[in-house]
Tab-separated table of C-alpha atoms in Angstrom:
chain	number	residue	atom	x	y	z
U	1	UNK	CA	127.376	117.939	-98.605
U	2	UNK	CA	129.985	115.253	-98.335
U	3	UNK	CA	132.626	117.658	-99.489
U	4	UNK	CA	131.690	119.992	-96.580
U	5	UNK	CA	132.010	117.135	-94.014
U	6	UNK	CA	135.388	116.274	-95.421
U	7	UNK	CA	136.556	119.846	-95.097
U	8	UNK	CA	135.235	120.061	-91.493
U	9	UNK	CA	137.000	116.754	-90.758
U	10	UNK	CA	140.287	117.917	-92.120
U	11	UNK	CA	140.095	121.224	-90.241
U	12	UNK	CA	139.485	119.415	-86.978
U	13	UNK	CA	142.366	117.205	-87.708
U	14	UNK	CA	144.689	120.220	-88.343
U	15	UNK	CA	143.421	121.947	-85.308
U	16	UNK	CA	144.261	118.947	-83.045
U	17	UNK	CA	147.746	118.723	-84.603
U	18	UNK	CA	148.516	122.406	-83.961
U	19	UNK	CA	147.235	122.105	-80.396
U	20	UNK	CA	149.598	119.117	-79.869
U	21	UNK	CA	152.596	121.111	-81.184
U	22	UNK	CA	151.613	124.096	-79.021
U	23	UNK	CA	151.495	122.104	-75.763
U	24	UNK	CA	154.682	120.288	-76.657
U	25	UNK	CA	156.394	123.587	-77.116
U	26	UNK	CA	155.089	124.959	-73.877
U	27	UNK	CA	156.113	121.804	-71.967
U	28	UNK	CA	159.598	121.807	-73.555
U	29	UNK	CA	160.171	125.342	-72.215
U	30	UNK	CA	158.911	124.374	-68.754
U	31	UNK	CA	161.154	121.234	-68.764
U	32	UNK	CA	164.153	123.304	-69.578
U	33	UNK	CA	163.343	125.615	-66.697
U	34	UNK	CA	162.838	122.678	-64.364
U	35	UNK	CA	166.260	121.464	-65.475
U	36	UNK	CA	167.635	124.897	-64.698
U	37	UNK	CA	166.196	124.832	-61.184
U	38	UNK	CA	167.737	121.433	-60.525
U	39	UNK	CA	171.116	122.256	-62.006
U	40	UNK	CA	171.789	125.829	-62.186
U	41	UNK	CA	174.715	125.590	-64.581
U	42	UNK	CA	172.816	123.509	-67.220
U	43	UNK	CA	170.769	126.320	-68.868
U	44	UNK	CA	171.802	129.526	-67.308
U	45	UNK	CA	174.062	132.308	-68.584
U	46	UNK	CA	176.680	133.106	-65.864
U	47	UNK	CA	178.739	136.162	-65.872
U	48	UNK	CA	181.807	136.724	-63.635
U	49	UNK	CA	182.132	140.382	-62.393
U	50	UNK	CA	185.931	139.927	-61.814
U	51	UNK	CA	188.257	137.612	-59.888
U	52	UNK	CA	187.384	139.309	-56.628
U	53	UNK	CA	183.594	138.874	-56.976
U	54	UNK	CA	181.362	135.654	-57.199
U	55	UNK	CA	179.712	134.306	-60.351
U	56	UNK	CA	176.081	135.481	-60.611
U	57	UNK	CA	173.439	133.162	-62.007
U	58	UNK	CA	170.693	134.580	-64.192
U	59	UNK	CA	167.328	132.955	-64.970
U	60	UNK	CA	167.276	131.521	-68.524
U	61	UNK	CA	164.729	133.934	-69.830
U	62	UNK	CA	167.487	136.562	-69.905
U	63	UNK	CA	169.654	134.412	-72.311
U	64	UNK	CA	168.442	135.721	-75.635
U	65	UNK	CA	168.719	139.375	-74.649
U	66	UNK	CA	172.232	138.830	-73.184
U	67	UNK	CA	173.178	136.895	-76.411
U	68	UNK	CA	172.334	140.050	-78.420
U	69	UNK	CA	174.574	142.093	-76.072
U	70	UNK	CA	177.433	139.645	-76.721
U	71	UNK	CA	176.890	140.058	-80.434
U	72	UNK	CA	177.593	143.821	-79.942
U	73	UNK	CA	173.958	144.889	-80.898
U	74	UNK	CA	173.378	148.385	-79.386
U	75	UNK	CA	170.852	149.730	-78.617
U	76	UNK	CA	169.039	146.577	-77.937
U	77	UNK	CA	165.696	146.197	-79.933
U	78	UNK	CA	162.525	146.771	-77.839
U	79	UNK	CA	161.223	143.333	-78.947
U	80	UNK	CA	164.082	141.598	-77.051
U	81	UNK	CA	162.720	142.807	-73.647
U	82	UNK	CA	159.174	141.860	-74.595
U	83	UNK	CA	160.319	138.334	-75.596
U	84	UNK	CA	162.134	138.065	-72.253
U	85	UNK	CA	158.900	139.011	-70.418
U	86	UNK	CA	156.986	136.433	-72.520
U	87	UNK	CA	159.443	133.737	-71.552
U	88	UNK	CA	159.120	134.722	-67.904
U	89	UNK	CA	155.294	134.570	-68.275
U	90	UNK	CA	155.435	130.965	-69.722
U	91	UNK	CA	157.392	129.970	-66.623
U	92	UNK	CA	155.126	131.827	-64.357
U	93	UNK	CA	152.011	130.324	-65.944
U	94	UNK	CA	153.383	126.712	-65.878
U	95	UNK	CA	154.159	127.044	-62.195
U	96	UNK	CA	150.663	128.197	-61.504
U	97	UNK	CA	149.069	125.361	-63.506
U	98	UNK	CA	151.307	122.694	-62.068
U	99	UNK	CA	151.577	123.708	-58.385
U	100	UNK	CA	148.684	126.180	-57.639
U	101	UNK	CA	145.774	125.206	-59.842
U	102	UNK	CA	145.572	121.783	-58.517
U	103	UNK	CA	144.151	119.855	-55.437
U	104	UNK	CA	147.714	118.985	-54.577
U	105	UNK	CA	148.635	122.731	-54.210
U	106	UNK	CA	151.652	123.853	-52.271
U	107	UNK	CA	153.235	120.376	-52.378
U	108	UNK	CA	156.189	119.965	-50.082
U	109	UNK	CA	158.335	118.803	-52.883
U	110	UNK	CA	157.673	121.878	-55.061
U	111	UNK	CA	160.898	123.819	-55.769
U	112	UNK	CA	159.157	127.042	-56.913
U	113	UNK	CA	159.253	130.292	-55.050
U	114	UNK	CA	156.860	133.318	-55.068
U	115	UNK	CA	156.973	137.047	-54.318
U	116	UNK	CA	153.844	139.090	-53.632
U	117	UNK	CA	153.732	142.778	-53.946
U	118	UNK	CA	151.409	144.442	-51.406
U	119	UNK	CA	150.103	147.950	-52.066
U	120	UNK	CA	150.799	150.166	-49.174
U	121	UNK	CA	147.639	151.415	-47.430
U	122	UNK	CA	148.527	155.176	-47.663
U	123	UNK	CA	149.933	155.147	-51.206
U	124	UNK	CA	148.432	156.763	-54.188
U	125	UNK	CA	148.592	155.270	-57.706
U	126	UNK	CA	152.044	156.626	-58.433
U	127	UNK	CA	153.662	155.231	-55.298
U	128	UNK	CA	151.944	151.797	-55.899
U	129	UNK	CA	153.213	151.579	-59.389
U	130	UNK	CA	156.692	152.478	-58.065
U	131	UNK	CA	156.691	149.648	-55.543
U	132	UNK	CA	154.989	147.195	-57.894
U	133	UNK	CA	157.616	147.721	-60.661
U	134	UNK	CA	160.484	147.393	-58.266
U	135	UNK	CA	159.094	144.142	-56.933
U	136	UNK	CA	158.549	142.762	-60.384
U	137	UNK	CA	162.176	143.453	-61.216
U	138	UNK	CA	163.269	141.486	-58.192
U	139	UNK	CA	160.859	138.637	-59.248
U	140	UNK	CA	162.653	138.486	-62.665
U	141	UNK	CA	166.063	138.319	-61.038
U	142	UNK	CA	164.940	135.779	-58.273
U	143	UNK	CA	163.075	133.456	-60.724
U	144	UNK	CA	159.998	133.880	-58.413
U	145	UNK	CA	156.415	133.854	-59.565
U	146	UNK	CA	155.072	137.389	-59.172
U	147	UNK	CA	151.658	138.208	-57.668
U	148	UNK	CA	150.009	141.515	-56.986
U	149	UNK	CA	148.089	142.060	-53.681
U	150	UNK	CA	146.145	145.297	-54.537
U	151	UNK	CA	142.468	144.865	-53.300
U	152	UNK	CA	141.565	148.681	-53.419
U	153	UNK	CA	139.866	150.649	-50.642
U	154	UNK	CA	143.281	151.822	-49.427
U	155	UNK	CA	143.459	155.227	-47.771
U	156	UNK	CA	145.711	156.544	-50.577
U	157	UNK	CA	144.018	154.837	-53.651
U	158	UNK	CA	140.504	153.512	-53.455
U	159	UNK	CA	140.754	151.749	-56.761
U	160	UNK	CA	141.901	148.152	-57.044
U	161	UNK	CA	144.285	146.638	-59.601
U	162	UNK	CA	141.563	145.247	-61.875
U	163	UNK	CA	139.664	148.697	-61.749
U	164	UNK	CA	142.661	150.368	-63.393
U	165	UNK	CA	145.045	147.922	-65.233
U	166	UNK	CA	144.493	144.751	-67.350
U	167	UNK	CA	146.728	141.672	-66.883
U	168	UNK	CA	149.814	142.273	-69.039
U	169	UNK	CA	149.730	140.498	-72.513
U	170	UNK	CA	153.113	140.096	-74.283
U	171	UNK	CA	153.715	139.655	-77.992
U	172	UNK	CA	150.023	140.319	-78.541
U	173	UNK	CA	149.262	136.674	-77.876
U	174	UNK	CA	146.459	135.921	-75.377
U	175	UNK	CA	148.273	132.785	-74.131
U	176	UNK	CA	151.142	135.153	-72.986
U	177	UNK	CA	148.864	136.871	-70.351
U	178	UNK	CA	150.591	137.211	-66.994
U	179	UNK	CA	148.126	136.148	-64.299
U	180	UNK	CA	149.352	138.445	-61.555
U	181	UNK	CA	146.272	139.345	-59.532
U	182	UNK	CA	146.746	137.628	-56.219
U	183	UNK	CA	143.053	137.388	-55.590
U	184	UNK	CA	142.181	136.038	-59.014
U	185	UNK	CA	144.887	133.331	-58.676
U	186	UNK	CA	143.788	132.387	-55.093
U	187	UNK	CA	140.122	132.081	-56.257
U	188	UNK	CA	141.010	130.054	-59.227
U	189	UNK	CA	143.146	127.785	-57.124
U	190	UNK	CA	140.330	127.125	-54.727
U	191	UNK	CA	137.352	127.079	-57.021
U	192	UNK	CA	138.947	125.471	-60.187
U	193	UNK	CA	141.802	123.625	-58.716
U	194	UNK	CA	140.120	122.537	-55.553
U	195	UNK	CA	143.032	123.660	-53.458
U	196	UNK	CA	142.292	123.585	-49.701
U	197	UNK	CA	141.562	127.180	-48.638
U	198	UNK	CA	143.303	126.499	-45.409
U	199	UNK	CA	146.547	126.273	-47.307
U	200	UNK	CA	146.162	129.784	-48.604
U	201	UNK	CA	145.406	131.083	-45.164
U	202	UNK	CA	148.655	129.548	-43.881
U	203	UNK	CA	150.613	131.018	-46.706
U	204	UNK	CA	149.262	134.554	-46.023
U	205	UNK	CA	149.780	134.074	-42.332
U	206	UNK	CA	153.478	132.932	-42.584
U	207	UNK	CA	154.969	134.507	-45.591
U	208	UNK	CA	158.293	136.471	-45.015
U	209	UNK	CA	157.794	140.289	-44.909
U	210	UNK	CA	159.988	142.946	-46.409
U	211	UNK	CA	159.011	146.685	-47.071
U	212	UNK	CA	160.119	149.906	-48.686
U	213	UNK	CA	158.106	152.606	-47.135
U	214	UNK	CA	158.531	155.867	-45.160
U	215	UNK	CA	158.989	153.666	-42.120
U	216	UNK	CA	162.755	153.731	-42.248
U	217	UNK	CA	163.318	151.220	-39.450
U	218	UNK	CA	161.159	148.611	-40.953
U	219	UNK	CA	162.709	149.170	-44.377
U	220	UNK	CA	166.285	148.642	-43.312
U	221	UNK	CA	166.310	144.855	-43.967
U	222	UNK	CA	165.092	145.236	-47.560
U	223	UNK	CA	167.649	148.012	-48.210
U	224	UNK	CA	170.421	145.706	-47.052
U	225	UNK	CA	169.149	142.687	-48.769
U	226	UNK	CA	168.771	144.315	-52.208
U	227	UNK	CA	171.906	146.267	-52.247
U	228	UNK	CA	174.208	143.788	-50.375
U	229	UNK	CA	173.034	140.355	-51.499
U	230	UNK	CA	175.346	139.083	-54.268
U	231	UNK	CA	172.611	136.904	-55.908
U	232	UNK	CA	168.810	136.517	-55.334
U	233	UNK	CA	168.537	132.904	-56.439
U	234	UNK	CA	168.526	130.141	-53.878
U	235	UNK	CA	171.233	128.394	-55.781
U	236	UNK	CA	173.554	131.345	-55.553
U	237	UNK	CA	174.805	130.194	-52.134
U	238	UNK	CA	174.917	126.448	-51.987
U	239	UNK	CA	177.268	126.053	-49.130
U	240	UNK	CA	176.644	123.563	-46.418
U	241	UNK	CA	176.730	126.006	-43.564
U	242	UNK	CA	173.740	126.797	-41.548
U	243	UNK	CA	172.477	130.274	-41.486
U	244	UNK	CA	173.437	130.497	-37.827
U	245	UNK	CA	177.054	129.603	-38.660
U	246	UNK	CA	177.490	132.507	-41.124
U	247	UNK	CA	179.445	135.310	-39.626
U	248	UNK	CA	178.827	138.003	-42.246
U	249	UNK	CA	175.358	139.495	-41.402
U	250	UNK	CA	174.636	140.493	-45.058
U	251	UNK	CA	175.360	137.042	-46.280
U	252	UNK	CA	173.260	135.578	-43.447
U	253	UNK	CA	170.327	137.885	-44.362
U	254	UNK	CA	170.809	136.931	-48.070
U	255	UNK	CA	170.544	133.373	-47.503
U	256	UNK	CA	167.696	133.734	-45.092
U	257	UNK	CA	165.493	135.660	-47.645
U	258	UNK	CA	166.553	133.508	-50.597
U	259	UNK	CA	165.514	130.409	-48.766
U	260	UNK	CA	161.963	131.622	-48.253
U	261	UNK	CA	159.325	130.115	-50.584
U	262	UNK	CA	156.965	133.050	-50.137
U	263	UNK	CA	157.925	136.747	-49.745
U	264	UNK	CA	155.557	139.653	-49.338
U	265	UNK	CA	157.127	143.050	-50.228
U	266	UNK	CA	154.977	146.005	-49.174
U	267	UNK	CA	156.356	148.957	-51.042
U	268	UNK	CA	155.522	152.564	-51.624
U	269	UNK	CA	158.979	153.607	-53.189
U	270	UNK	CA	160.983	153.107	-56.272
U	271	UNK	CA	163.578	150.919	-54.601
U	272	UNK	CA	164.710	149.457	-57.761
U	273	UNK	CA	168.024	151.617	-57.827
U	274	UNK	CA	169.091	149.713	-54.707
U	275	UNK	CA	169.256	146.645	-57.009
U	276	UNK	CA	170.529	148.096	-60.354
U	277	UNK	CA	172.794	150.921	-59.133
U	278	UNK	CA	173.854	150.150	-55.536
U	279	UNK	CA	174.358	146.382	-55.855
U	280	UNK	CA	177.570	146.078	-57.705
U	281	UNK	CA	176.773	142.612	-59.058
U	282	UNK	CA	173.441	143.492	-60.573
U	283	UNK	CA	174.729	146.893	-61.703
U	284	UNK	CA	177.146	144.956	-63.916
U	285	UNK	CA	174.182	143.073	-65.459
U	286	UNK	CA	172.026	146.043	-66.125
U	287	UNK	CA	174.690	148.200	-67.655
U	288	UNK	CA	174.805	145.458	-70.433
U	289	UNK	CA	171.325	146.618	-71.521
U	290	UNK	CA	172.436	150.215	-71.916
U	291	UNK	CA	174.075	152.164	-74.773
U	292	UNK	CA	177.067	153.978	-73.374
U	293	UNK	CA	177.142	157.629	-74.676
U	294	UNK	CA	179.859	160.157	-74.304
U	295	UNK	CA	178.540	161.258	-70.775
U	296	UNK	CA	178.707	157.639	-69.444
U	297	UNK	CA	181.966	158.063	-67.485
U	298	UNK	CA	181.069	161.409	-65.895
U	299	UNK	CA	177.510	160.323	-64.673
U	300	UNK	CA	176.906	158.512	-61.337
U	301	UNK	CA	175.925	154.847	-61.789
U	302	UNK	CA	172.463	155.864	-60.773
U	303	UNK	CA	171.894	157.605	-64.066
U	304	UNK	CA	173.323	154.834	-66.139
U	305	UNK	CA	170.250	152.557	-66.108
U	306	UNK	CA	166.865	153.110	-67.820
U	307	UNK	CA	165.115	149.835	-67.145
U	308	UNK	CA	161.714	151.276	-66.336
U	309	UNK	CA	161.413	152.510	-69.990
U	310	UNK	CA	162.229	149.051	-71.304
U	311	UNK	CA	159.618	147.084	-69.276
U	312	UNK	CA	156.902	149.448	-68.045
U	313	UNK	CA	155.084	149.892	-71.415
U	314	UNK	CA	154.448	146.109	-71.408
U	315	UNK	CA	153.272	145.856	-67.822
U	316	UNK	CA	150.942	148.791	-67.336
U	317	UNK	CA	148.049	148.918	-69.748
U	318	UNK	CA	144.747	150.464	-68.901
U	319	UNK	CA	141.351	148.845	-68.671
U	320	UNK	CA	139.130	149.221	-71.777
U	321	UNK	CA	137.155	152.186	-70.292
U	322	UNK	CA	140.305	154.301	-69.806
U	323	UNK	CA	141.810	153.269	-73.108
U	324	UNK	CA	138.596	154.213	-74.973
U	325	UNK	CA	138.470	157.676	-73.219
U	326	UNK	CA	142.187	158.254	-74.085
U	327	UNK	CA	141.511	157.552	-77.805
U	328	UNK	CA	138.421	159.800	-77.740
U	329	UNK	CA	140.306	162.759	-76.188
U	330	UNK	CA	143.243	162.272	-78.615
U	331	UNK	CA	140.905	162.776	-81.558
U	332	UNK	CA	139.669	166.114	-80.118
U	333	UNK	CA	142.481	167.648	-78.254
U	334	UNK	CA	145.412	166.223	-80.316
U	335	UNK	CA	143.727	166.289	-83.714
U	336	UNK	CA	146.356	168.362	-85.262
U	337	UNK	CA	149.182	166.199	-83.853
U	338	UNK	CA	147.694	163.060	-85.175
U	339	UNK	CA	146.996	164.697	-88.629
U	340	UNK	CA	150.519	166.278	-89.030
U	341	UNK	CA	152.845	164.567	-86.312
U	342	UNK	CA	156.106	166.018	-87.836
U	343	UNK	CA	154.860	169.602	-88.051
U	344	UNK	CA	153.124	169.668	-84.571
U	345	UNK	CA	155.032	169.659	-81.310
U	346	UNK	CA	153.104	168.515	-78.199
U	347	UNK	CA	154.318	169.611	-74.752
U	348	UNK	CA	152.878	168.065	-71.469
U	349	UNK	CA	152.953	170.152	-68.365
U	350	UNK	CA	152.128	168.528	-64.951
U	351	UNK	CA	151.640	170.827	-61.922
U	352	UNK	CA	151.487	168.968	-58.709
U	353	UNK	CA	150.239	171.482	-56.087
U	354	UNK	CA	147.731	169.988	-53.723
U	355	UNK	CA	147.418	171.505	-50.240
U	356	UNK	CA	148.042	168.243	-48.325
U	357	UNK	CA	151.729	168.156	-49.434
U	358	UNK	CA	153.840	171.249	-48.664
U	359	UNK	CA	156.678	170.399	-50.957
U	360	UNK	CA	154.365	170.714	-53.899
U	361	UNK	CA	152.020	173.329	-52.617
U	362	UNK	CA	154.811	175.803	-51.841
U	363	UNK	CA	156.309	175.654	-55.287
U	364	UNK	CA	155.529	178.873	-57.112
U	365	UNK	CA	153.384	178.240	-60.062
U	366	UNK	CA	155.007	180.935	-62.185
U	367	UNK	CA	158.059	178.660	-62.436
U	368	UNK	CA	156.129	176.385	-64.680
U	369	UNK	CA	155.226	179.223	-67.020
U	370	UNK	CA	158.772	180.553	-67.264
U	371	UNK	CA	160.046	177.015	-67.890
U	372	UNK	CA	157.398	176.652	-70.701
U	373	UNK	CA	158.280	180.031	-72.230
U	374	UNK	CA	161.955	179.093	-72.425
U	375	UNK	CA	161.170	175.672	-73.936
U	376	UNK	CA	158.907	177.409	-76.609
U	377	UNK	CA	161.560	179.853	-77.515
U	378	UNK	CA	164.004	177.081	-78.112
U	379	UNK	CA	161.619	175.478	-80.535
U	380	UNK	CA	161.316	178.636	-82.759
U	381	UNK	CA	164.082	177.504	-85.112
U	382	UNK	CA	162.573	173.976	-85.415
U	383	UNK	CA	159.926	175.186	-87.953
U	384	UNK	CA	156.911	173.598	-86.236
U	385	UNK	CA	153.647	174.942	-87.648
U	386	UNK	CA	151.743	174.103	-84.472
U	387	UNK	CA	152.568	173.852	-80.721
U	388	UNK	CA	150.063	172.287	-78.266
U	389	UNK	CA	150.385	172.452	-74.550
U	390	UNK	CA	148.513	169.747	-72.615
U	391	UNK	CA	148.102	170.612	-68.959
U	392	UNK	CA	147.387	168.250	-66.143
U	393	UNK	CA	147.121	169.199	-62.448
U	394	UNK	CA	145.590	168.128	-59.151
U	395	UNK	CA	145.238	171.883	-58.402
U	396	UNK	CA	141.938	173.258	-59.875
U	397	UNK	CA	143.101	177.041	-59.832
U	398	UNK	CA	146.035	175.964	-62.110
U	399	UNK	CA	143.756	175.712	-65.186
U	400	UNK	CA	142.271	179.274	-64.750
U	401	UNK	CA	145.696	180.604	-64.106
U	402	UNK	CA	146.958	178.922	-67.284
U	403	UNK	CA	144.263	180.638	-69.285
U	404	UNK	CA	145.161	184.022	-67.919
U	405	UNK	CA	148.861	183.327	-68.573
U	406	UNK	CA	148.272	182.267	-72.136
U	407	UNK	CA	146.028	185.418	-72.875
U	408	UNK	CA	148.677	187.907	-71.493
U	409	UNK	CA	151.979	186.521	-72.805
U	410	UNK	CA	153.209	187.053	-76.307
U	411	UNK	CA	155.308	183.883	-76.065
U	412	UNK	CA	151.997	181.867	-76.107
U	413	UNK	CA	150.310	183.766	-78.811
U	414	UNK	CA	150.363	180.848	-81.322
U	415	UNK	CA	150.249	178.099	-78.792
U	416	UNK	CA	147.157	176.118	-78.116
U	417	UNK	CA	146.362	175.206	-74.493
U	418	UNK	CA	144.315	172.013	-73.934
U	419	UNK	CA	143.197	170.009	-70.837
U	420	UNK	CA	140.533	167.595	-69.893
U	421	UNK	CA	137.197	168.781	-68.563
U	422	UNK	CA	137.603	169.362	-64.797
U	423	UNK	CA	134.236	167.914	-63.720
U	424	UNK	CA	135.583	165.063	-61.611
U	425	UNK	CA	136.408	165.978	-57.951
U	426	UNK	CA	140.145	165.741	-57.154
U	427	UNK	CA	139.754	162.869	-54.650
U	428	UNK	CA	141.076	159.328	-54.255
U	429	UNK	CA	137.823	157.669	-55.258
U	430	UNK	CA	137.742	154.970	-57.990
U	431	UNK	CA	136.249	157.403	-60.548
U	432	UNK	CA	138.790	160.121	-59.754
U	433	UNK	CA	141.727	157.718	-60.103
U	434	UNK	CA	140.442	156.382	-63.451
U	435	UNK	CA	140.280	159.867	-64.801
U	436	UNK	CA	143.680	160.598	-63.415
U	437	UNK	CA	144.959	157.738	-65.518
U	438	UNK	CA	143.308	159.270	-68.609
U	439	UNK	CA	145.532	162.313	-67.982
U	440	UNK	CA	148.568	160.043	-67.429
U	441	UNK	CA	148.184	158.071	-70.721
U	442	UNK	CA	147.501	161.300	-72.695
U	443	UNK	CA	150.680	162.842	-71.241
U	444	UNK	CA	152.544	159.859	-72.656
U	445	UNK	CA	151.703	161.069	-76.237
U	446	UNK	CA	153.708	164.213	-75.698
U	447	UNK	CA	157.119	165.163	-77.345
U	448	UNK	CA	158.548	166.832	-74.284
U	449	UNK	CA	157.637	167.083	-70.642
U	450	UNK	CA	157.632	169.660	-67.799
U	451	UNK	CA	157.036	167.720	-64.560
U	452	UNK	CA	156.847	168.503	-60.825
U	453	UNK	CA	159.789	167.313	-58.730
U	454	UNK	CA	159.263	164.019	-56.884
U	455	UNK	CA	155.807	163.266	-58.228
U	456	UNK	CA	155.531	159.608	-58.635
U	457	UNK	CA	152.612	160.229	-61.105
U	458	UNK	CA	155.059	162.139	-63.300
U	459	UNK	CA	157.703	159.474	-62.760
U	460	UNK	CA	155.449	156.912	-64.560
U	461	UNK	CA	155.039	159.273	-67.480
U	462	UNK	CA	158.633	160.079	-68.213
U	463	UNK	CA	159.793	156.706	-67.077
U	464	UNK	CA	157.462	154.879	-69.494
U	465	UNK	CA	158.054	157.169	-72.460
U	466	UNK	CA	161.893	157.465	-71.959
U	467	UNK	CA	161.494	161.230	-72.270
U	468	UNK	CA	164.141	163.084	-70.174
U	469	UNK	CA	161.880	165.752	-68.546
U	470	UNK	CA	162.273	169.300	-67.498
U	471	UNK	CA	161.708	169.251	-63.733
U	472	UNK	CA	160.371	172.029	-61.633
U	473	UNK	CA	162.131	171.690	-58.298
U	474	UNK	CA	162.853	173.478	-55.082
U	475	UNK	CA	166.357	173.221	-53.576
U	476	UNK	CA	165.966	173.317	-49.704
U	477	UNK	CA	162.488	171.929	-50.119
U	478	UNK	CA	160.550	174.987	-48.676
U	479	UNK	CA	162.704	177.846	-49.739
U	480	UNK	CA	160.653	180.080	-52.064
U	481	UNK	CA	163.721	181.984	-53.557
U	482	UNK	CA	165.525	179.282	-55.456
U	483	UNK	CA	162.936	177.226	-57.240
U	484	UNK	CA	164.164	176.263	-60.675
U	485	UNK	CA	163.433	174.313	-63.806
U	486	UNK	CA	166.232	171.972	-64.962
U	487	UNK	CA	166.535	168.949	-67.294
U	488	UNK	CA	166.966	165.670	-65.486
U	489	UNK	CA	169.903	163.368	-66.049
U	490	UNK	CA	167.809	160.499	-67.335
U	491	UNK	CA	164.180	159.396	-67.708
U	492	UNK	CA	164.254	156.851	-64.859
U	493	UNK	CA	161.866	157.362	-61.769
U	494	UNK	CA	163.464	158.629	-58.574
U	495	UNK	CA	164.055	156.681	-55.439
U	496	UNK	CA	162.940	159.362	-52.992
U	497	UNK	CA	164.477	157.724	-49.767
U	498	UNK	CA	167.740	156.706	-51.402
U	499	UNK	CA	169.645	158.787	-48.867
U	500	UNK	CA	168.398	156.485	-46.197
U	501	UNK	CA	169.235	153.420	-48.213
U	502	UNK	CA	172.763	154.686	-48.836
U	503	UNK	CA	173.184	155.125	-45.177
U	504	UNK	CA	173.279	151.389	-44.784
U	505	UNK	CA	176.825	150.153	-45.621
U	506	UNK	CA	177.339	146.586	-46.604
U	507	UNK	CA	179.705	144.432	-44.556
């Protein structure tokens, strides 16, 4: 018995020692970041674009990834981006614990800044994710704590954040969980940290608003800020001039936004390209993460960057219910693919054709079948023993039409058509959106994709997997005689309103 007590005592001592080392490590990282906030040059990589452009300051969680770039490692290993996210999460969590989860919350001497993504009321899941990811990218670059204001019951998507996605966990370590749900953070601050609720009401009442929506006039300030500002950190412009004294309107806007401790970004668009492609300073940063192939020089800068693929897989993971359903359907529909992955080719086809949106509804559905036939013909010399086509659509007749098409066409003779049971109404209810996500994550298992043009649901799929899809598109939008199926330039999601953004010229 004494031996057992000794063992228990030793184990307790070891546990305490490991806990001490863990918290020392966490505090050391946070201390380094505080030093960085006080003295930007002490622990930050700086990169000079050229002699005619300013130096840009990058938060220190980019350091290791940029060090690999300097060492000539290309392509960069996936783990380097997950480590970067984990280091951002450590900073994020320490700020919450030290300045939010405390009775002295929002202290006037706090140097930390926040950005809140707000789900647009009329957005579906795809548009919400486009805005959320873009805002998160901005949070990384601006060294802001990132929170998500997605309560559900929106006109476009009845489901809330926590009804669809779990909090991101990096490096498979539970202590690397990103607390990003605004409502959970607020409630924990009030109930656990004893923060005065009135302080939160003041924050929500007074935070600075930006947006990227179909409201062009309201979106102009965000377009100009993201593409024209030469640095998103408050330290970037440390001149003694008051904002009113600055003559350049873009620099004035930049300094104004950078100085705000709380920013709300309401977004329904993938505005990330205004940062990584249209902002020449940040374009230079993001090109460092890309492998330059033979077509690099002939492609537009817009198609040089694939940042969604590098980060989205770590951010957007489904709740257990959705994940379990995905695994169940994989075992039944993709059984052959799981058993013989190298001998089985899986093609995902997404047909967006709901009657509420004319761009999609007017696209002839036969274009998808012709596109699929050509893709299958091109696979004949690949020696695949089995080809499976997984179909997803918001248009119920598409499934019956697909069965007829597969029965009558010789090109589909040895091809297996599969799709989910269509027993859930195609609405925007919580249940319908959850089942749509089952479709979405199953599509991510495919080897190639045929997608509907401008579908943000499809953008999530090819953007996350890195698959450059075949896109069924209609030039001239409503012209029925020139629809076509073409291979996209890259896997990155599209910014649908980029033309409006490009109309804004920097001073």
